[in-house]
PDB file of C-alpha atoms and ligand atoms in Angstrom:
ATOM      1  CA  UNK A   1      -6.263 -10.368 -27.903  1.00 80.00           C
ATOM      2  CA  UNK A   2      -8.088  -7.635 -29.761  1.00 84.00           C
ATOM      3  CA  UNK A   3     -10.137 -10.125 -31.796  1.00 90.00           C
ATOM      4  CA  UNK A   4     -12.047 -11.301 -28.723  1.00 89.00           C
ATOM      5  CA  UNK A   5     -15.639 -10.278 -28.268  1.00 91.00           C
ATOM      6  CA  UNK A   6     -16.048  -7.227 -26.025  1.00 91.00           C
ATOM      7  CA  UNK A   7     -18.123  -9.093 -23.460  1.00 92.00           C
ATOM      8  CA  UNK A   8     -15.516 -11.808 -23.202  1.00 92.00           C
ATOM      9  CA  UNK A   9     -12.748  -9.242 -22.840  1.00 90.00           C
ATOM     10  CA  UNK A  10     -14.661  -7.602 -20.042  1.00 88.00           C
ATOM     11  CA  UNK A  11     -15.237 -10.873 -18.237  1.00 90.00           C
ATOM     12  CA  UNK A  12     -11.613 -11.930 -18.545  1.00 89.00           C
ATOM     13  CA  UNK A  13     -10.457  -8.561 -17.293  1.00 84.00           C
ATOM     14  CA  UNK A  14     -12.701  -8.695 -14.294  1.00 83.00           C
ATOM     15  CA  UNK A  15     -11.594 -12.269 -13.591  1.00 87.00           C
ATOM     16  CA  UNK A  16      -7.977 -11.154 -13.634  1.00 85.00           C
ATOM     17  CA  UNK A  17      -8.757  -8.373 -11.210  1.00 81.00           C
ATOM     18  CA  UNK A  18     -10.533 -10.837  -8.968  1.00 82.00           C
ATOM     19  CA  UNK A  19      -7.484 -13.134  -9.063  1.00 86.00           C
ATOM     20  CA  UNK A  20      -5.350 -10.168  -8.053  1.00 81.00           C
ATOM     21  CA  UNK A  21      -7.682  -9.459  -5.179  1.00 80.00           C
ATOM     22  CA  UNK A  22      -7.618 -13.056  -3.988  1.00 85.00           C
ATOM     23  CA  UNK A  23      -3.878 -13.159  -4.382  1.00 84.00           C
ATOM     24  CA  UNK A  24      -3.562 -10.037  -2.192  1.00 80.00           C
ATOM     25  CA  UNK A  25      -5.721 -11.650   0.478  1.00 81.00           C
ATOM     26  CA  UNK A  26      -3.669 -14.855   0.379  1.00 83.00           C
ATOM     27  CA  UNK A  27      -0.424 -12.880   0.548  1.00 79.00           C
ATOM     28  CA  UNK A  28      -1.735 -10.993   3.561  1.00 79.00           C
ATOM     29  CA  UNK A  29      -2.746 -14.200   5.307  1.00 80.00           C
ATOM     30  CA  UNK A  30       0.595 -15.852   4.573  1.00 79.00           C
ATOM     31  CA  UNK A  31       2.514 -12.834   5.789  1.00 75.00           C
ATOM     32  CA  UNK A  32       0.433 -12.619   8.932  1.00 72.00           C
ATOM     33  CA  UNK A  33       0.959 -16.292   9.575  1.00 70.00           C
ATOM     34  CA  UNK A  34       4.703 -16.415   9.004  1.00 67.00           C
ATOM     35  CA  UNK A  35       4.893 -13.167  10.805  1.00 59.00           C
ATOM     36  CA  UNK A  36       7.826 -12.275   8.794  1.00 61.00           C
ATOM     37  CA  UNK A  37      11.001 -12.647  10.682  1.00 64.00           C
ATOM     38  CA  UNK A  38      13.831 -10.631   9.298  1.00 61.00           C
ATOM     39  CA  UNK A  39      16.177 -13.606   9.111  1.00 65.00           C
ATOM     40  CA  UNK A  40      13.873 -15.110   6.469  1.00 71.00           C
ATOM     41  CA  UNK A  41      13.778 -12.216   4.097  1.00 79.00           C
ATOM     42  CA  UNK A  42      16.654 -10.754   2.209  1.00 86.00           C
ATOM     43  CA  UNK A  43      17.312  -7.048   2.175  1.00 89.00           C
ATOM     44  CA  UNK A  44      19.025  -4.941  -0.433  1.00 93.00           C
ATOM     45  CA  UNK A  45      18.804  -1.609  -2.211  1.00 96.00           C
ATOM     46  CA  UNK A  46      15.328  -0.983  -3.647  1.00 97.00           C
ATOM     47  CA  UNK A  47      14.242   1.914  -5.861  1.00 97.00           C
ATOM     48  CA  UNK A  48      10.968   3.143  -4.392  1.00 98.00           C
ATOM     49  CA  UNK A  49       9.870   4.353  -7.828  1.00 97.00           C
ATOM     50  CA  UNK A  50       9.912   0.770  -9.102  1.00 98.00           C
ATOM     51  CA  UNK A  51       7.625  -0.265  -6.264  1.00 98.00           C
ATOM     52  CA  UNK A  52       5.258   2.601  -7.010  1.00 98.00           C
ATOM     53  CA  UNK A  53       5.229   1.741 -10.725  1.00 98.00           C
ATOM     54  CA  UNK A  54       4.481  -1.943 -10.129  1.00 97.00           C
ATOM     55  CA  UNK A  55       1.704  -1.290  -7.673  1.00 97.00           C
ATOM     56  CA  UNK A  56      -0.006   1.551  -9.549  1.00 97.00           C
ATOM     57  CA  UNK A  57       0.081  -0.543 -12.709  1.00 96.00           C
ATOM     58  CA  UNK A  58      -1.354  -3.581 -10.929  1.00 92.00           C
ATOM     59  CA  UNK A  59      -4.223  -1.569  -9.458  1.00 93.00           C
ATOM     60  CA  UNK A  60      -4.822   0.667 -12.481  1.00 93.00           C
ATOM     61  CA  UNK A  61      -7.944  -1.217 -13.561  1.00 89.00           C
ATOM     62  CA  UNK A  62      -9.524  -1.071 -10.128  1.00 90.00           C
ATOM     63  CA  UNK A  63      -8.692   2.615  -9.712  1.00 95.00           C
ATOM     64  CA  UNK A  64     -10.105   3.537 -13.090  1.00 95.00           C
ATOM     65  CA  UNK A  65     -13.320   1.637 -12.473  1.00 92.00           C
ATOM     66  CA  UNK A  66     -13.727   3.541  -9.240  1.00 94.00           C
ATOM     67  CA  UNK A  67     -13.131   6.804 -11.127  1.00 96.00           C
ATOM     68  CA  UNK A  68     -10.390   7.981  -8.853  1.00 98.00           C
ATOM     69  CA  UNK A  69      -7.536   9.974 -10.356  1.00 98.00           C
ATOM     70  CA  UNK A  70      -3.874   9.528  -9.522  1.00 98.00           C
ATOM     71  CA  UNK A  71      -1.013  11.998  -9.449  1.00 98.00           C
ATOM     72  CA  UNK A  72       2.608  11.116  -8.865  1.00 98.00           C
ATOM     73  CA  UNK A  73       5.416  13.229  -7.518  1.00 98.00           C
ATOM     74  CA  UNK A  74       8.516  11.130  -7.177  1.00 96.00           C
ATOM     75  CA  UNK A  75      12.286  11.293  -6.944  1.00 96.00           C
ATOM     76  CA  UNK A  76      14.549   8.307  -7.395  1.00 95.00           C
ATOM     77  CA  UNK A  77      15.136   7.346  -3.775  1.00 96.00           C
ATOM     78  CA  UNK A  78      16.758   4.034  -2.873  1.00 96.00           C
ATOM     79  CA  UNK A  79      15.889   2.372   0.417  1.00 97.00           C
ATOM     80  CA  UNK A  80      17.256  -0.679   2.190  1.00 95.00           C
ATOM     81  CA  UNK A  81      14.529  -3.268   2.001  1.00 94.00           C
ATOM     82  CA  UNK A  82      12.869  -6.290   0.479  1.00 92.00           C
ATOM     83  CA  UNK A  83      11.012  -5.518  -2.722  1.00 93.00           C
ATOM     84  CA  UNK A  84       8.247  -8.104  -2.192  1.00 90.00           C
ATOM     85  CA  UNK A  85       7.538  -6.722   1.263  1.00 92.00           C
ATOM     86  CA  UNK A  86       7.679  -3.133   0.024  1.00 96.00           C
ATOM     87  CA  UNK A  87       5.234  -4.007  -2.748  1.00 95.00           C
ATOM     88  CA  UNK A  88       2.890  -5.497  -0.189  1.00 93.00           C
ATOM     89  CA  UNK A  89       3.132  -2.349   1.935  1.00 97.00           C
ATOM     90  CA  UNK A  90       2.405  -0.094  -1.039  1.00 98.00           C
ATOM     91  CA  UNK A  91      -0.375  -2.376  -2.339  1.00 96.00           C
ATOM     92  CA  UNK A  92      -2.218  -2.432   0.978  1.00 96.00           C
ATOM     93  CA  UNK A  93      -2.026   1.315   1.522  1.00 98.00           C
ATOM     94  CA  UNK A  94      -2.822   2.235  -2.083  1.00 98.00           C
ATOM     95  CA  UNK A  95      -5.727  -0.191  -2.165  1.00 96.00           C
ATOM     96  CA  UNK A  96      -7.179   1.411   0.947  1.00 96.00           C
ATOM     97  CA  UNK A  97      -6.885   4.799  -0.721  1.00 97.00           C
ATOM     98  CA  UNK A  98      -8.858   3.456  -3.698  1.00 96.00           C
ATOM     99  CA  UNK A  99     -11.422   1.551  -1.629  1.00 94.00           C
ATOM    100  CA  UNK A 100     -12.194   4.368   0.773  1.00 95.00           C
ATOM    101  CA  UNK A 101     -12.362   7.187  -1.766  1.00 96.00           C
ATOM    102  CA  UNK A 102     -15.675   7.932  -3.456  1.00 96.00           C
ATOM    103  CA  UNK A 103     -15.995   8.451  -7.199  1.00 96.00           C
ATOM    104  CA  UNK A 104     -14.408  11.602  -8.532  1.00 96.00           C
ATOM    105  CA  UNK A 105     -11.845  11.687  -5.737  1.00 97.00           C
ATOM    106  CA  UNK A 106      -8.115  11.722  -6.096  1.00 98.00           C
ATOM    107  CA  UNK A 107      -5.018  10.015  -4.796  1.00 98.00           C
ATOM    108  CA  UNK A 108      -1.518  11.361  -4.813  1.00 98.00           C
ATOM    109  CA  UNK A 109       1.624   9.366  -4.291  1.00 98.00           C
ATOM    110  CA  UNK A 110       4.956  10.925  -3.531  1.00 98.00           C
ATOM    111  CA  UNK A 111       8.457   9.643  -2.994  1.00 98.00           C
ATOM    112  CA  UNK A 112      10.826  12.040  -1.272  1.00 97.00           C
ATOM    113  CA  UNK A 113      14.312  12.065   0.065  1.00 95.00           C
ATOM    114  CA  UNK A 114      13.822  13.407   3.555  1.00 94.00           C
ATOM    115  CA  UNK A 115      17.386  13.266   4.836  1.00 93.00           C
ATOM    116  CA  UNK A 116      20.711  11.615   4.338  1.00 92.00           C
ATOM    117  CA  UNK A 117      19.335   8.524   6.057  1.00 94.00           C
ATOM    118  CA  UNK A 118      15.654   8.352   5.227  1.00 96.00           C
ATOM    119  CA  UNK A 119      13.295   8.387   2.252  1.00 97.00           C
ATOM    120  CA  UNK A 120       9.534   8.715   2.431  1.00 98.00           C
ATOM    121  CA  UNK A 121       6.669   7.165   0.539  1.00 98.00           C
ATOM    122  CA  UNK A 122       3.395   9.031   1.044  1.00 98.00           C
ATOM    123  CA  UNK A 123      -0.055   8.089  -0.225  1.00 98.00           C
ATOM    124  CA  UNK A 124      -2.800  10.667   0.209  1.00 98.00           C
ATOM    125  CA  UNK A 125      -6.461  10.395  -0.726  1.00 98.00           C
ATOM    126  CA  UNK A 126      -9.529  12.618  -0.646  1.00 98.00           C
ATOM    127  CA  UNK A 127     -11.718   9.834   0.723  1.00 96.00           C
ATOM    128  CA  UNK A 128     -14.052   9.172   3.623  1.00 95.00           C
ATOM    129  CA  UNK A 129     -11.339   9.327   6.294  1.00 95.00           C
ATOM    130  CA  UNK A 130     -11.336   7.760   9.730  1.00 94.00           C
ATOM    131  CA  UNK A 131     -12.966   9.153  12.870  1.00 93.00           C
ATOM    132  CA  UNK A 132     -10.605  10.379  15.532  1.00 91.00           C
ATOM    133  CA  UNK A 133     -11.761   7.756  18.010  1.00 91.00           C
ATOM    134  CA  UNK A 134     -11.009   4.953  15.534  1.00 91.00           C
ATOM    135  CA  UNK A 135      -7.564   6.178  14.521  1.00 91.00           C
ATOM    136  CA  UNK A 136      -5.733   4.196  17.180  1.00 89.00           C
ATOM    137  CA  UNK A 137      -7.313   0.987  15.969  1.00 92.00           C
ATOM    138  CA  UNK A 138      -6.590   0.957  12.246  1.00 93.00           C
ATOM    139  CA  UNK A 139      -3.375  -1.055  12.723  1.00 92.00           C
ATOM    140  CA  UNK A 140      -5.098  -3.769  14.748  1.00 89.00           C
ATOM    141  CA  UNK A 141      -5.579  -7.088  12.914  1.00 85.00           C
ATOM    142  CA  UNK A 142      -9.172  -7.563  11.744  1.00 82.00           C
ATOM    143  CA  UNK A 143     -10.187  -4.034  12.685  1.00 81.00           C
ATOM    144  CA  UNK A 144     -12.525  -2.338  10.193  1.00 83.00           C
ATOM    145  CA  UNK A 145     -14.356   0.895  10.899  1.00 75.00           C
ATOM    146  CA  UNK A 146     -18.131   0.926  10.829  1.00 72.00           C
ATOM    147  CA  UNK A 147     -18.049   3.187   7.825  1.00 69.00           C
ATOM    148  CA  UNK A 148     -15.831   0.927   5.787  1.00 69.00           C
ATOM    149  CA  UNK A 149     -17.961  -2.101   6.628  1.00 65.00           C
ATOM    150  CA  UNK A 150     -20.894  -0.170   5.229  1.00 64.00           C
ATOM    151  CA  UNK A 151     -18.990   0.330   2.005  1.00 59.00           C
ATOM    152  CA  UNK A 152     -18.623  -3.443   1.608  1.00 56.00           C
ATOM    153  CA  UNK A 153     -15.183  -3.012   0.082  1.00 60.00           C
ATOM    154  CA  UNK A 154     -11.789  -4.162   1.086  1.00 58.00           C
ATOM    155  CA  UNK A 155     -11.886  -7.226   3.155  1.00 73.00           C
ATOM    156  CA  UNK A 156     -10.549  -8.681   6.268  1.00 80.00           C
ATOM    157  CA  UNK A 157      -9.032  -5.794   8.189  1.00 86.00           C
ATOM    158  CA  UNK A 158      -5.554  -7.266   7.897  1.00 88.00           C
ATOM    159  CA  UNK A 159      -4.017  -4.844   5.417  1.00 92.00           C
ATOM    160  CA  UNK A 160      -2.674  -2.220   7.785  1.00 95.00           C
ATOM    161  CA  UNK A 161      -1.741  -4.698  10.520  1.00 92.00           C
ATOM    162  CA  UNK A 162       0.610  -6.274   8.002  1.00 92.00           C
ATOM    163  CA  UNK A 163       1.836  -2.931   6.746  1.00 95.00           C
ATOM    164  CA  UNK A 164       2.703  -2.031  10.344  1.00 94.00           C
ATOM    165  CA  UNK A 165       4.689  -5.238  10.831  1.00 90.00           C
ATOM    166  CA  UNK A 166       6.512  -4.938   7.524  1.00 92.00           C
ATOM    167  CA  UNK A 167       7.436  -1.311   8.152  1.00 95.00           C
ATOM    168  CA  UNK A 168       8.766  -2.258  11.591  1.00 92.00           C
ATOM    169  CA  UNK A 169      10.818  -5.001   9.954  1.00 89.00           C
ATOM    170  CA  UNK A 170      12.419  -2.339   7.772  1.00 92.00           C
ATOM    171  CA  UNK A 171      13.169  -0.165  10.818  1.00 93.00           C
ATOM    172  CA  UNK A 172      10.835   2.351   9.259  1.00 96.00           C
ATOM    173  CA  UNK A 173       8.069   4.513  10.651  1.00 96.00           C
ATOM    174  CA  UNK A 174       4.497   4.996   9.620  1.00 97.00           C
ATOM    175  CA  UNK A 175       2.167   7.922  10.228  1.00 96.00           C
ATOM    176  CA  UNK A 176      -1.564   7.748   9.535  1.00 97.00           C
ATOM    177  CA  UNK A 177      -3.315  11.119   9.429  1.00 97.00           C
ATOM    178  CA  UNK A 178      -6.958  11.369   8.643  1.00 97.00           C
ATOM    179  CA  UNK A 179      -9.812  13.775   8.676  1.00 96.00           C
ATOM    180  CA  UNK A 180     -13.361  12.370   8.382  1.00 95.00           C
ATOM    181  CA  UNK A 181     -14.970  13.314   5.090  1.00 94.00           C
ATOM    182  CA  UNK A 182     -11.797  14.965   3.822  1.00 96.00           C
ATOM    183  CA  UNK A 183      -9.210  12.282   3.389  1.00 97.00           C
ATOM    184  CA  UNK A 184      -6.267  10.347   4.660  1.00 98.00           C
ATOM    185  CA  UNK A 185      -2.507  10.560   4.290  1.00 98.00           C
ATOM    186  CA  UNK A 186      -0.222   7.663   5.078  1.00 98.00           C
ATOM    187  CA  UNK A 187       3.485   8.460   5.323  1.00 98.00           C
ATOM    188  CA  UNK A 188       6.067   5.727   5.461  1.00 98.00           C
ATOM    189  CA  UNK A 189       9.636   6.619   6.276  1.00 98.00           C
ATOM    190  CA  UNK A 190      12.278   4.056   5.414  1.00 97.00           C
ATOM    191  CA  UNK A 191      16.030   3.896   6.049  1.00 96.00           C
ATOM    192  CA  UNK A 192      18.250   4.269   3.021  1.00 94.00           C
ATOM    193  CA  UNK A 193      21.011   2.083   4.397  1.00 84.00           C
ATOM    194  CA  UNK A 194      21.418  -1.176   6.215  1.00 74.00           C
ATOM    195  CA  UNK A 195      21.092  -0.782   9.955  1.00 64.00           C
ATOM    196  CA  UNK A 196      22.791  -4.051  10.718  1.00 59.00           C
ATOM    197  CA  UNK A 197      26.106  -3.696   8.946  1.00 52.00           C
ATOM    198  CA  UNK A 198      25.992   0.036   8.455  1.00 47.00           C
ATOM    199  CA  UNK A 199      26.807  -0.360   4.767  1.00 47.00           C
ATOM    200  CA  UNK A 200      25.978   2.666   2.682  1.00 45.00           C
ATOM    201  CA  UNK A 201      24.065   2.443  -0.548  1.00 47.00           C
ATOM    202  CA  UNK A 202      25.767   4.104  -3.475  1.00 48.00           C
ATOM    203  CA  UNK A 203      24.855   7.775  -3.851  1.00 48.00           C
ATOM    204  CA  UNK A 204      21.628   8.414  -5.667  1.00 46.00           C
ATOM    205  CA  UNK A 205      22.016   9.751  -9.141  1.00 47.00           C
ATOM    206  CA  UNK A 206      20.209  13.012  -9.894  1.00 48.00           C
TER     207      UNK A 206
HETATM  208  P1  LIG B   1      -8.104  -5.564   3.966  1.00 91.56           P
HETATM  209  O1  LIG B   1      -7.039  -4.510   3.797  1.00 91.56           O
HETATM  210  O2  LIG B   1      -7.630  -6.716   4.800  1.00 91.56           O
HETATM  211  O3  LIG B   1      -8.721  -5.957   2.686  1.00 91.56           O
HETATM  212  P2  LIG B   1      -9.434  -3.386   5.303  1.00 91.56           P
HETATM  213  O4  LIG B   1      -9.099  -2.443   4.207  1.00 91.56           O
HETATM  214  O5  LIG B   1     -10.752  -3.202   5.950  1.00 91.56           O
HETATM  215  O6  LIG B   1      -9.314  -4.899   4.820  1.00 91.56           O
HETATM  216  P3  LIG B   1      -7.072  -2.363   6.668  1.00 91.56           P
HETATM  217  O7  LIG B   1      -6.421  -2.075   5.384  1.00 91.56           O
HETATM  218  O8  LIG B   1      -6.251  -2.946   7.770  1.00 91.56           O
HETATM  219  O9  LIG B   1      -8.346  -3.308   6.481  1.00 91.56           O
HETATM  220  O10 LIG B   1      -7.690  -1.017   7.232  1.00 91.56           O
HETATM  221  C1  LIG B   1      -8.367  -1.033   8.484  1.00 91.56           C
HETATM  222  C2  LIG B   1      -9.472   0.004   8.479  1.00 91.56           C
HETATM  223  O11 LIG B   1      -8.889   1.310   8.488  1.00 91.56           O
HETATM  224  C3  LIG B   1     -10.364  -0.020   7.246  1.00 91.56           C
HETATM  225  O12 LIG B   1     -11.400  -0.952   7.370  1.00 91.56           O
HETATM  226  C4  LIG B   1     -10.885   1.408   7.223  1.00 91.56           C
HETATM  227  O13 LIG B   1     -11.926   1.542   8.163  1.00 91.56           O
HETATM  228  C5  LIG B   1      -9.700   2.203   7.757  1.00 91.56           C
HETATM  229  N1  LIG B   1      -8.876   2.789   6.657  1.00 91.56           N
HETATM  230  C6  LIG B   1      -7.687   2.356   6.222  1.00 91.56           C
HETATM  231  N2  LIG B   1      -7.216   3.135   5.232  1.00 91.56           N
HETATM  232  C7  LIG B   1      -8.141   4.092   5.014  1.00 91.56           C
HETATM  233  C8  LIG B   1      -8.254   5.208   4.121  1.00 91.56           C
HETATM  234  N3  LIG B   1      -7.293   5.494   3.226  1.00 91.56           N
HETATM  235  N4  LIG B   1      -9.378   5.982   4.205  1.00 91.56           N
HETATM  236  C9  LIG B   1     -10.338   5.695   5.107  1.00 91.56           C
HETATM  237  N5  LIG B   1     -10.298   4.663   5.968  1.00 91.56           N
HETATM  238  C10 LIG B   1      -9.219   3.869   5.942  1.00 91.56           C
HETATM  239 MG1  LIG B   2      -7.138  -2.552   3.382  1.00 91.56          MG
END
């Protein structure tokens, strides 16, 4: 509503962002608790671009406030998955990229077709990175590096633990590469077809 006073607009906007943040935390806790068994979630063809659009739109406000730029490089790849779970994966990884990248930094997201069977979602940032000795721990529940605790951002240390579980549920793979002070790249490879029944997804249009 454009007629609202600027201060009120600002407050409402920041409230909405806070609701989003709380909702992400609750979703993470629920997912961790249910520990997502594949028989409970339905799988089908999902356009990775749609996931990227939803998540980048949802976190646009946060990213802009942090003064971090975003570039996209995407093809229309379809994977076999659950869109809610894929959104949670992308949200958690993208949010880390925003939270652990200082002002003026950049994030790039790409979606690629890597083979007949797999597509890849990659999120790279120019942020603070993770020390080599801590790399093995980032997927542990409740783990947060000393550096990120100092930044007082992000939250509970559950984000990547859940991402790991959800990627496993999709029979996907995840690679976390990081260089302290330079940045981090998270690559998620996901099957394009159903493993169980072997059904193929229709060919991807150019
Ligand atoms: P939550 O996601 O639950 O709000 P969190 O961000 O601390 O909290 P995770 O997302 O699981 O937890 O990440 C675990 C830790 O890995 C982080 O605390 C941080 O130290 C490190 N980390 C994750 N992603 C990045 C990144 N892109 N750059 C630098 N460090 C990262
Ligand atoms: Mg996180």
